[in-house]
Each structure stands twice: as C-alpha cells, then as structure tokens.
Coordinates of C-alpha atoms and ligand atoms in Angstrom, one line a residue:
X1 CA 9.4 222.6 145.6
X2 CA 11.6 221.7 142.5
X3 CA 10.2 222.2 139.0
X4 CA 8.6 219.7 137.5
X5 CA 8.0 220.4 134.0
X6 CA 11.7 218.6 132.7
X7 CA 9.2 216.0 133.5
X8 CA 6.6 215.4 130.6
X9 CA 5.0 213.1 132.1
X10 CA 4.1 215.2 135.3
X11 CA 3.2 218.6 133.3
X12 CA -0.2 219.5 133.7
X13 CA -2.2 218.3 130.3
X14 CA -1.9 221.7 128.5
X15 CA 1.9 222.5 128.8
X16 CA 1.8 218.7 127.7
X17 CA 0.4 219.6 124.4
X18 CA 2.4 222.6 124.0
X19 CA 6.1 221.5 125.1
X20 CA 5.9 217.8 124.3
X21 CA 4.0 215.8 121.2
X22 CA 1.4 213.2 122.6
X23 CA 2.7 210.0 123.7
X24 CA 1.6 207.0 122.9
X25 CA 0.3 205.6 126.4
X26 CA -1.7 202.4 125.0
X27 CA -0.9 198.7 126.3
X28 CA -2.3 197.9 123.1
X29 CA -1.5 197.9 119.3
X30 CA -4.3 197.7 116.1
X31 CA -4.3 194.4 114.3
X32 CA -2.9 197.0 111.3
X33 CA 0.0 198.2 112.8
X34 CA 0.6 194.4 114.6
X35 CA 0.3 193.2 110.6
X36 CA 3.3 195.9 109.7
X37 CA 5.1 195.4 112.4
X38 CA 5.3 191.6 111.8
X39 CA 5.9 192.8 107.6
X40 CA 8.7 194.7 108.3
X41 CA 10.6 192.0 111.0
X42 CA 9.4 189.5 108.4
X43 CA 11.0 191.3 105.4
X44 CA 14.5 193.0 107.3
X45 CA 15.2 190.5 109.7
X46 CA 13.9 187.1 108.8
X47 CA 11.4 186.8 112.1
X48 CA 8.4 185.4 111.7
X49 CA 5.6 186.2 113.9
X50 CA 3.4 183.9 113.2
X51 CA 2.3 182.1 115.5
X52 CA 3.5 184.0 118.4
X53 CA 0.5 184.5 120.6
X54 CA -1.2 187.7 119.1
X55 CA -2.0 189.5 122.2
X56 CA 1.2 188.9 124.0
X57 CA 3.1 189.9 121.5
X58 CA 1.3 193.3 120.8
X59 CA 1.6 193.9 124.5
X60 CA 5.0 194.1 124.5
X61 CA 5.2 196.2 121.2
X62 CA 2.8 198.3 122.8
X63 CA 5.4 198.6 125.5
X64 CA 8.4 199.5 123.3
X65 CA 6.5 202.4 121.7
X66 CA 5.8 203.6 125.1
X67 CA 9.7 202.8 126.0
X68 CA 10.9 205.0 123.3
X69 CA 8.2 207.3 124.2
X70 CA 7.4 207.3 120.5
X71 CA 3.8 209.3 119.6
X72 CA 2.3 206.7 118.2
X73 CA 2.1 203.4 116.4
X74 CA 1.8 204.6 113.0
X75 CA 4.9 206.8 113.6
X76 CA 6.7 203.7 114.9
X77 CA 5.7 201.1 111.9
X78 CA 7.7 204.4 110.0
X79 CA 10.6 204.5 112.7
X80 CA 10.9 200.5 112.6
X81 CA 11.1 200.1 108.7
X82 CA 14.1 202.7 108.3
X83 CA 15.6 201.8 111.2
X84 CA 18.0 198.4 111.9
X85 CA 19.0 199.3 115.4
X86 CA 14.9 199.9 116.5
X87 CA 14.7 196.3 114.8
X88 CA 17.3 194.7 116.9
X89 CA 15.8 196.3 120.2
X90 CA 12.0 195.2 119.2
X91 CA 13.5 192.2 118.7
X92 CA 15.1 191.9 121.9
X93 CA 11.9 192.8 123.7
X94 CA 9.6 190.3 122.0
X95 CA 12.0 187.4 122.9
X96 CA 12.9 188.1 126.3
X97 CA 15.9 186.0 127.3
X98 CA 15.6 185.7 131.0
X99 CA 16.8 182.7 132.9
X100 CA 18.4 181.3 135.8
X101 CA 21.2 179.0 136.6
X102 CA 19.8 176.1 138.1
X103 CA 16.1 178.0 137.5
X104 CA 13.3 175.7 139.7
X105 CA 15.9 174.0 142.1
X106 CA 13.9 170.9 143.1
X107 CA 13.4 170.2 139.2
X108 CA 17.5 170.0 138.7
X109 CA 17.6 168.0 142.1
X110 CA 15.4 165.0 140.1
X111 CA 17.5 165.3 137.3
X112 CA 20.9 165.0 139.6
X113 CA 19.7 162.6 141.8
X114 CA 17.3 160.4 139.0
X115 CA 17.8 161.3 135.4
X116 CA 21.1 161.6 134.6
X117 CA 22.2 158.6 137.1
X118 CA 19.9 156.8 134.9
X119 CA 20.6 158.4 131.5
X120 CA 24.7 157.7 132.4
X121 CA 24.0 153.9 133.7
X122 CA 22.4 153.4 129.9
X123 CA 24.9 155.1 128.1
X124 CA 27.2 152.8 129.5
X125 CA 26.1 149.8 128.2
X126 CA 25.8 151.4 124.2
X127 CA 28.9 153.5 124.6
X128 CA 27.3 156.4 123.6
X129 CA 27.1 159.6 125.6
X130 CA 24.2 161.3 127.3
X131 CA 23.1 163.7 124.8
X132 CA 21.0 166.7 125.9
X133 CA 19.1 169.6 123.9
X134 CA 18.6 172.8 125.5
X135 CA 15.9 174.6 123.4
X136 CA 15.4 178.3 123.8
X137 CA 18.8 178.4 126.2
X138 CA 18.8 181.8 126.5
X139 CA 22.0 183.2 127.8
X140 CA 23.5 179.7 128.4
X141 CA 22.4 179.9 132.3
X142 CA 20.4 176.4 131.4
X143 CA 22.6 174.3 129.3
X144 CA 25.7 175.5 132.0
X145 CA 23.5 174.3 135.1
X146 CA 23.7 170.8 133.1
X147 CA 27.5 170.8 132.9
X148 CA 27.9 171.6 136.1
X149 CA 26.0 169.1 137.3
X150 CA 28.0 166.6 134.7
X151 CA 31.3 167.8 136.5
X152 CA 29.5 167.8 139.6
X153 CA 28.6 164.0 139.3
X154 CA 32.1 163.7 137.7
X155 CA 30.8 162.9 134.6
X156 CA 31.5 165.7 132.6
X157 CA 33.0 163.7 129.6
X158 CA 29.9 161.4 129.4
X159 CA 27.7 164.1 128.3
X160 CA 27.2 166.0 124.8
X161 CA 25.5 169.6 125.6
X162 CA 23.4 170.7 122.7
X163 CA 22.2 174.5 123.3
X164 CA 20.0 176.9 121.0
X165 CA 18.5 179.9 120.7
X166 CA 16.6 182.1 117.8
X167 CA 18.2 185.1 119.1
X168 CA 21.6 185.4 117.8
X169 CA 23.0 187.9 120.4
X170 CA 21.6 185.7 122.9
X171 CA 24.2 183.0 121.2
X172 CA 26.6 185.1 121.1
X173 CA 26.0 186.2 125.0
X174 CA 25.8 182.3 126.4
X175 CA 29.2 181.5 124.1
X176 CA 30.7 184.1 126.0
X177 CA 29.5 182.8 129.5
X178 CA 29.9 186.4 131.6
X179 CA 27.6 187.2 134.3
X180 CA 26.2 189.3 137.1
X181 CA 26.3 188.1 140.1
X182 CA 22.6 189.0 140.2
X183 CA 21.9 186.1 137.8
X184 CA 24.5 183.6 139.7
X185 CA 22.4 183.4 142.9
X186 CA 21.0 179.5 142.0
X187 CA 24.5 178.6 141.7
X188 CA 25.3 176.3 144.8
X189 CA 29.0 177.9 146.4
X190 CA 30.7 175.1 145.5
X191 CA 30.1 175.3 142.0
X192 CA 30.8 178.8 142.0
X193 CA 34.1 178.8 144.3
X194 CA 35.3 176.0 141.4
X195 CA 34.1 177.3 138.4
X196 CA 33.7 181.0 138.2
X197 CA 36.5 183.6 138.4
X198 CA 35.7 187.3 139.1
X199 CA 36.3 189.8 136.0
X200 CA 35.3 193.1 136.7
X201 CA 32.0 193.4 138.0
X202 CA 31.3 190.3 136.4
X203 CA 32.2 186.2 137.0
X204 CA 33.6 184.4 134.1
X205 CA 32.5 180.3 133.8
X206 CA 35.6 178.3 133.4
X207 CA 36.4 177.7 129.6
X208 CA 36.4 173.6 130.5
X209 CA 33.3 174.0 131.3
X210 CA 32.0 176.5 128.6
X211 CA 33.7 173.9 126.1
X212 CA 31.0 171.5 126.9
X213 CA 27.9 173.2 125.4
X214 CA 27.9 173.2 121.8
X215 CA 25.7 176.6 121.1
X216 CA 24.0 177.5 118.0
X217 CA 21.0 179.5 116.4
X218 CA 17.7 177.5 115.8
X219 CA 14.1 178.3 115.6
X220 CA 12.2 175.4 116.9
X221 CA 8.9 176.8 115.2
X222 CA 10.9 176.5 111.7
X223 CA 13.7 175.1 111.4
X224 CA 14.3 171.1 111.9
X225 CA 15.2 169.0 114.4
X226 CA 18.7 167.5 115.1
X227 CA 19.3 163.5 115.8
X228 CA 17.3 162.3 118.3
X229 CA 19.2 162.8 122.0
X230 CA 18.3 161.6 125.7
X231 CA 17.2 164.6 127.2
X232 CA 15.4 167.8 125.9
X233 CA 14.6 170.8 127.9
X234 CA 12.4 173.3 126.4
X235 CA 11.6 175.4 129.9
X236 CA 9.2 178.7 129.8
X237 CA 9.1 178.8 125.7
X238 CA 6.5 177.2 124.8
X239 CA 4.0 180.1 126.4
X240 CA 4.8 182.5 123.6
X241 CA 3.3 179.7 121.4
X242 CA -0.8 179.7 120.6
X243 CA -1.7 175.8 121.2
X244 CA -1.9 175.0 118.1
X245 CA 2.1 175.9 117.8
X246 CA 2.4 173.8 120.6
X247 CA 1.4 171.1 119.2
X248 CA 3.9 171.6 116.4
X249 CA 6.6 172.3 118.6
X250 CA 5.8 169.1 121.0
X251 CA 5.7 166.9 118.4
X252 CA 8.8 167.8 116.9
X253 CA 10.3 167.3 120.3
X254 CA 9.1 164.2 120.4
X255 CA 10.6 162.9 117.3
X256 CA 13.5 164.8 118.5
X257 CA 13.8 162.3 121.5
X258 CA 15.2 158.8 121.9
X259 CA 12.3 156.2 122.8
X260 CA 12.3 156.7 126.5
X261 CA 14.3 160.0 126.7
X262 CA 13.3 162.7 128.7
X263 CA 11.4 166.1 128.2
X264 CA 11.3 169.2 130.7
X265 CA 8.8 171.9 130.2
X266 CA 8.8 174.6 132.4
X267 CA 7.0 175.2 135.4
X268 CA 4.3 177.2 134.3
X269 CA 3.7 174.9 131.0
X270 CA 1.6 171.9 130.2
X271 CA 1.1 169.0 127.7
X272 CA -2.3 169.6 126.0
X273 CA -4.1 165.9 126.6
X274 CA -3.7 165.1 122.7
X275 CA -0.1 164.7 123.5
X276 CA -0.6 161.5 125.5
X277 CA 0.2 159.1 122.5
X278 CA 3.7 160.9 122.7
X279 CA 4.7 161.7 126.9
X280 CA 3.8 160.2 129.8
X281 CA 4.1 162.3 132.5
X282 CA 6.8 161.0 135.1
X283 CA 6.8 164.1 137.3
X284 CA 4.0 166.1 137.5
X285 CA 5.6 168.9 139.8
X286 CA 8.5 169.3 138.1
X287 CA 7.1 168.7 134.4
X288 CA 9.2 166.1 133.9
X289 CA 7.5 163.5 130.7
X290 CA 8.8 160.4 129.0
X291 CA 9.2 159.5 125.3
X292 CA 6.8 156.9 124.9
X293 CA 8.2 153.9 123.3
X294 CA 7.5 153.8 118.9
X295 CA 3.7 153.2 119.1
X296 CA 2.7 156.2 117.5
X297 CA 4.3 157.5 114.0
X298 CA 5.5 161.1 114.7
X299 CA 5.8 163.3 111.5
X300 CA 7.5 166.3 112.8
X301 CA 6.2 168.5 109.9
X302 CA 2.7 168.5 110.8
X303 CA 0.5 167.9 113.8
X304 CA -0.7 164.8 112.2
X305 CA -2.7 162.8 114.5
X306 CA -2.4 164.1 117.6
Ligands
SAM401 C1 12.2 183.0 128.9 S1 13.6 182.5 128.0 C2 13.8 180.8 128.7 C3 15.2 180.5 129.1 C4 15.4 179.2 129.7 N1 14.9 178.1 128.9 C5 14.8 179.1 131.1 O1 13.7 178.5 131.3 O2 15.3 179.7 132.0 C6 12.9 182.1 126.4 C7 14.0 182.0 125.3 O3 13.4 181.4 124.2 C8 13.9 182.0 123.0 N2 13.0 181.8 121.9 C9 11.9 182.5 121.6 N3 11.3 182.0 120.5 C10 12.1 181.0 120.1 C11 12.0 180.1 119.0 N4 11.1 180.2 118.0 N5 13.0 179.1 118.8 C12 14.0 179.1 119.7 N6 14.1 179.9 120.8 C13 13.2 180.8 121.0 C14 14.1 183.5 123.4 O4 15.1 184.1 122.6 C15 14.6 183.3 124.9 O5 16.0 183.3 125.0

C-alpha cells in the first residue's frame, strides 16, 4: 500500500498537527475578515463589494483560502494586502467568467428567427443600425454568438456589437477571441467550419468577425450607461446582485434601452414585480422583456419609483 502521508489531507489528525499547520477547512468567512477583505480589494484594486450578495461572496473567499490551502482567514486578510498577484486570483474567483457560445439554444433561436428580423426590418426604415449591449460578456462567447448570427442572417454590417465586462483580463481574453474546443460545443458546424481556424490546441474566431464587437471595461453597478441601443443582454449577472442592486441595475438598463428594445436576462433570473412600469415580459421561457414605451420617468441614478 503506497504511503500516504505526502498527503496532508489524508494523515491521521496527529502527524497533521505535527507535519502540516492547520488548514483552513471552513465554507464560511467572519463578517470581520469579509469587511477586510472587501477594504483591501476596495483600496488596491478599485472593486467594490458592495452590494455583491454577502453570503455568496464569502463562500467563494472561503473557497480560495481553502484553494491556497492557506491556515486561516486572518493569515489571508495579511497574504491579500501585501500581495497583488493573490488580489488578481481573488478577483478572478469572485467574478467567475463562465459562458457559452450560443449559451440556452432555444433563447438565440427567438432571437434569430423573431428579434433581430424585427430589430433589422426597423432599422431599415431610420437607417440606423441594430445596436446591441452585451453586459457582463465574459470572454466574448456571448457578444460573438450575436455576430455570428448577424453574418449568419447576412446582416453582419447592419449591426453595432457593444460588449463589457468589469474584469479587465476577461476584456482582454474576449478581444483576443481564442478558445477550447471544450467551450465551442454550442457553436452550430457551420459556423465553426466558416469561422474558426485551428491554432494549436485552440480555434481562433475570424478577425471579420472579432472586428464586429466593440469590447470594453464597465461596471454596470457603477459606472453609467451608454446611449440607449435595441437590444441588451445582461444573462446570469444579475444573481451576484442583492435585489435591491437589482433594482438599480434594471432600471439602468431600462433607461439604457430604446422604447420598445429588448432585454435578455438569463435563465435562472427574474424581474422583481416592481419592474412592471419598465418590461413587459414577451417570453417568459426564454426571459425575453420589452422596453415599455416612455410612460414612466426612469432616473438611472436611483431606484426612484419603482
Ligand atoms: C457568469 S458570467 C456570464 C457570462 C455571459 N453573460 C453568459 O451568460 O454566458 C458573469 C460575468 O459578469 C461579470 N461581472 C461581474 N460583476 C460585474 C459588474 N459589476 N459589471 C459588469 N460585469 C460584471 C463577470 O466578470 C463575468 O464575466
């Protein structure tokens, strides 16, 4: 039977003592160390976690301590402070950047087959073009799924991509438009056969295509909106938020929209009932809601009346 001991985790509790400080092994943090934590991100890299849901983000702190198999959370507020590189990799954890290209198929099916044919029939008669806002894009997997479906529909050059994300390396990531072919599996083959080329291990989206997203850093929680566009999706971001962020963040989106222009949330996200003066819901399955037309005065700043 091999040895085990090379494996603290497995040592029987005494030679744990001995060979190997404790570990930190909680899935929770104190509302002291939480109140550092957030100090030190606050102070050294410009994060604010306020109003991140509390217990979801401690969870995940909780997790890097244990990650980096750190003793404690008092020895990690110290680690965190001096360190930039611990910073960057907390920060990484707490805004986890997974996506999907074409992420929930049947909702990109509504907007190919609906939405955009709409969206492009009205653009035609002002001129303008179909803008869209990906919020919280992630690695670019969401606002790409859009202009593929623009050059799918042949339309490429009738739409303006707007993309952003508070994670600069997740920026700098989607600009750079590389990926596994793990995350490449909602990609339908002819979009990949046309668009991707094999580099390395990895497939590289087409620069025409990559020209089409405009991507940039934005907080949605802080910083302000841009001029309103057509389309906004905000997909699986919102449930970091407590719902009184939400509110915030929804209304902002809504003064972020044309009269009439479309919001997407993501599947596992809902419009809280006070938000009925803003979206009517067009698709309940997909969470697919409508601007409402200018009945209500939106003041992005605050939550107002809603
Ligand atoms: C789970 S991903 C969602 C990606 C994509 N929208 C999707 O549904 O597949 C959430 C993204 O939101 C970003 N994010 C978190 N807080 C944000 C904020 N305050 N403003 C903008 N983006 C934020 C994270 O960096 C992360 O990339």
């Amino acid at each position: 039977m091999p040895k085990l001991e090379s494996d603290p985790t497995i040592s029987t509790k005494g030679e744990k003592q001995k060979k190997n400080p404790a570990r930190f092994i909680g899935s929770d943090i104190s509302d002291t160390t939480y109140q550092q934590i957030a100090a030190i991100l606050l102070e050294q890299q410009q994060f604010d976690l306020a109003g991140y849901k509390d217990l979801c983000i401690k969870r995940r702190i909780a997790t890097q301590i244990r990650a980096i198999r750190c003793e404690d959370p008092t020895s990690y507020v110290e680690l965190l402070a001096a360190d930039k590189d611990e910073q960057t990799k907390l920060l990484a954890v707490l805004s986890i950047h997974v996506s999907q290209f074409f992420r929930n198929p049947t909702m990109f099916n509504v907007l190919e087959t609906k939405i955009l044919p709409e969206l492009l029939q009205a653009s035609r008669q002002t001129g303008a073009k179909v803008s869209v806002w990906s919020i919280g894009c992630a690695n670019g997997e969401e606002p790409y799924s859009i202009a593929l479906l623009g050059q799918k529909l042949q339309r490429q050059n009738r739409f303006s991509i707007m993309a952003t994300d508070l994670s600069p390396n997740a920026v700098v990531r989607a600009e750079a438009g590389l990926y596994s072919a793990a995350r490449l599996t909602g990609v339908p083959d002819e979009l990949l056969q046309q668009f991707f080329s094999a580099q390395g291990n990895s497939y590289l989206l087409e620069q025409k295509v990559r020209k089409q997203v405009q991507f940039s850093r934005h907080d949605i929680l802080i910083d302000p909106a841009f001029e309103p566009v057509d389309l906004i999706l905000c997909r699986n971001l919102l449930i970091y938020f407590s719902r009184e962020q939400q509110l915030q963040i929804l209304k902002k989106l809504a003064s972020a929209l044309h009269p009439g222009g479309y919001l997407v949330l993501g599947r596992a996200e809902t419009l809280a009932p006070s938000c009925r003066k803003l979206f009517v819901c067009i698709d309940p399955a997909e969470r697919i809601y409508q601007r409402l037309e200018d009945t209500v005065d939106i003041k992005p700043a605050g939550l107002g009346e809603i």
